[in-house]
């Protein structure tokens, strides 16, 4: 995870996976490889032909456009809920309210990569949280 100073850079809104290789041909585009994990920066209607993605949560390894048809949402490993409130302290972490539902995509050391569900007051966001702050839902719930 990045240790850079926290900025106001918005967090990604979804975790995606590359379906195919794509070679950037324009400075606004980014090269991706099949099966690569990507982070969608903003949700747009499927009528738009291009999606803005990052190669890392914080965008430190690049951000650019790829065709929507080259990416798809990644299926989470499981769903969980927050046991504690967590306040983002690093650029690649995400705020999480007590009891909030999350999708879990993987782990890095003691931190989990999650998508925090949207609520009335905020849109969905992707980032890292401490792994011991969530509890997996029992199979078949929610």
Coordinates of C-alpha atoms in Angstrom, one line a residue:
X1 CA 0.0 0.0 0.0
X2 CA 1.1 3.5 -0.7
X3 CA 2.5 5.6 2.1
X4 CA 2.3 8.9 0.4
X5 CA 0.6 11.9 2.1
X6 CA -3.2 11.7 2.0
X7 CA -4.7 13.8 -0.8
X8 CA -8.2 14.6 -2.0
X9 CA -7.8 12.3 -5.0
X10 CA -11.0 10.3 -5.3
X11 CA -11.0 6.6 -4.7
X12 CA -12.0 4.1 -7.4
X13 CA -15.6 3.0 -7.5
X14 CA -15.2 -0.6 -8.6
X15 CA -12.7 -3.4 -9.0
X16 CA -12.5 -4.7 -12.6
X17 CA -10.5 -7.3 -14.5
X18 CA -9.1 -7.0 -18.0
X19 CA -10.8 -9.5 -20.4
X20 CA -8.1 -8.9 -23.2
X21 CA -4.8 -7.2 -23.7
X22 CA -5.1 -3.6 -24.8
X23 CA -2.2 -1.5 -26.2
X24 CA -2.5 2.2 -25.6
X25 CA -2.3 4.3 -28.8
X26 CA -3.0 7.7 -27.3
X27 CA -1.5 9.6 -24.3
X28 CA -5.0 9.4 -22.6
X29 CA -5.1 5.6 -22.9
X30 CA -3.3 3.0 -20.7
X31 CA -1.9 -0.4 -21.7
X32 CA -3.5 -3.4 -19.9
X33 CA -2.9 -7.2 -19.9
X34 CA -5.6 -9.9 -19.9
X35 CA -6.6 -10.9 -16.3
X36 CA -5.0 -7.8 -14.9
X37 CA -6.8 -6.3 -11.8
X38 CA -7.9 -2.7 -12.5
X39 CA -9.6 0.0 -10.6
X40 CA -12.5 1.9 -12.2
X41 CA -12.2 5.6 -11.4
X42 CA -15.8 6.7 -12.3
X43 CA -19.0 4.9 -13.2
X44 CA -20.5 6.0 -16.5
X45 CA -23.2 4.7 -18.7
X46 CA -22.4 1.8 -21.0
X47 CA -23.1 4.1 -23.9
X48 CA -19.7 5.7 -23.4
X49 CA -17.1 3.7 -25.3
X50 CA -14.2 4.3 -22.8
X51 CA -13.6 3.6 -19.1
X52 CA -11.1 5.4 -16.9
X53 CA -9.1 2.9 -14.9
X54 CA -6.1 2.8 -12.6
X55 CA -3.4 0.1 -12.3
X56 CA -3.3 0.6 -8.5
X57 CA -5.9 1.9 -6.0
X58 CA -3.9 5.2 -5.6
X59 CA -3.1 5.6 -9.3
X60 CA 0.7 5.6 -8.6
X61 CA 1.4 3.1 -11.4
X62 CA -0.8 4.9 -14.0
X63 CA -4.3 5.9 -14.9
X64 CA -6.0 6.1 -18.4
X65 CA -8.7 5.1 -20.7
X66 CA -9.5 1.6 -22.0
X67 CA -12.5 0.3 -24.1
X68 CA -15.4 -0.7 -21.9
X69 CA -15.6 -4.0 -23.9
X70 CA -12.1 -4.9 -22.6
X71 CA -13.0 -5.0 -18.9
X72 CA -15.6 -6.5 -16.6
X73 CA -16.4 -6.2 -12.9
X74 CA -14.4 -8.7 -10.8
X75 CA -16.4 -11.1 -8.7
X76 CA -15.6 -10.6 -4.9
X77 CA -14.2 -13.5 -2.9
X78 CA -17.0 -12.9 -0.3
X79 CA -19.2 -10.3 1.4
X80 CA -18.7 -9.0 4.9
X81 CA -19.8 -6.3 7.3
X82 CA -17.8 -3.8 9.3
X83 CA -17.3 -4.6 13.0
X84 CA -15.7 -1.1 13.6
X85 CA -15.7 2.3 12.0
X86 CA -12.5 3.0 10.0
X87 CA -11.2 6.4 8.9
X88 CA -9.0 6.6 5.9
X89 CA -5.4 7.6 6.8
X90 CA -3.5 6.7 3.6
X91 CA -4.2 7.5 0.0
X92 CA -5.2 3.9 -0.8
X93 CA -7.4 3.3 2.2
X94 CA -11.2 3.7 2.3
X95 CA -13.6 5.1 5.0
X96 CA -16.0 2.5 6.4
X97 CA -18.9 3.0 8.8
X98 CA -19.8 0.6 11.6
X99 CA -22.1 -2.1 10.2
X100 CA -21.4 -1.1 6.6
X101 CA -21.5 -3.9 4.0
X102 CA -18.4 -4.6 1.9
X103 CA -17.2 -6.9 -0.9
X104 CA -13.8 -8.4 -0.3
X105 CA -11.4 -8.9 -3.2
X106 CA -8.2 -10.0 -1.6
X107 CA -5.6 -9.2 1.0
X108 CA -2.2 -7.5 1.3
X109 CA -0.5 -8.3 4.6
X110 CA -3.0 -7.4 7.4
X111 CA -5.1 -5.2 5.0
X112 CA -8.0 -6.3 2.8
X113 CA -8.9 -4.8 -0.6
X114 CA -12.7 -4.0 -0.4
X115 CA -15.4 -2.2 -2.1
X116 CA -17.5 -0.4 0.5
X117 CA -21.2 -0.4 -0.6
X118 CA -22.8 2.9 -1.5
X119 CA -25.2 4.5 1.0
X120 CA -27.5 7.5 1.1
X121 CA -24.6 9.8 2.0
X122 CA -21.8 8.4 -0.2
X123 CA -21.0 6.5 -3.3
X124 CA -19.3 3.1 -3.4
X125 CA -15.5 3.3 -3.0
X126 CA -12.6 0.8 -3.3
X127 CA -9.6 0.8 -1.0
X128 CA -7.8 -1.0 1.8
X129 CA -9.0 -1.6 5.4
X130 CA -7.6 -3.5 8.3
X131 CA -8.6 -7.2 7.9
X132 CA -9.7 -7.5 11.5
X133 CA -12.3 -4.7 11.1
X134 CA -14.7 -6.9 9.1
X135 CA -16.6 -10.2 9.6
X136 CA -17.5 -12.5 6.7
X137 CA -21.2 -13.1 6.3
X138 CA -22.4 -16.6 7.0
X139 CA -22.9 -18.6 3.8
X140 CA -26.3 -17.8 2.2
X141 CA -27.0 -14.5 4.0
X142 CA -27.8 -11.2 2.4

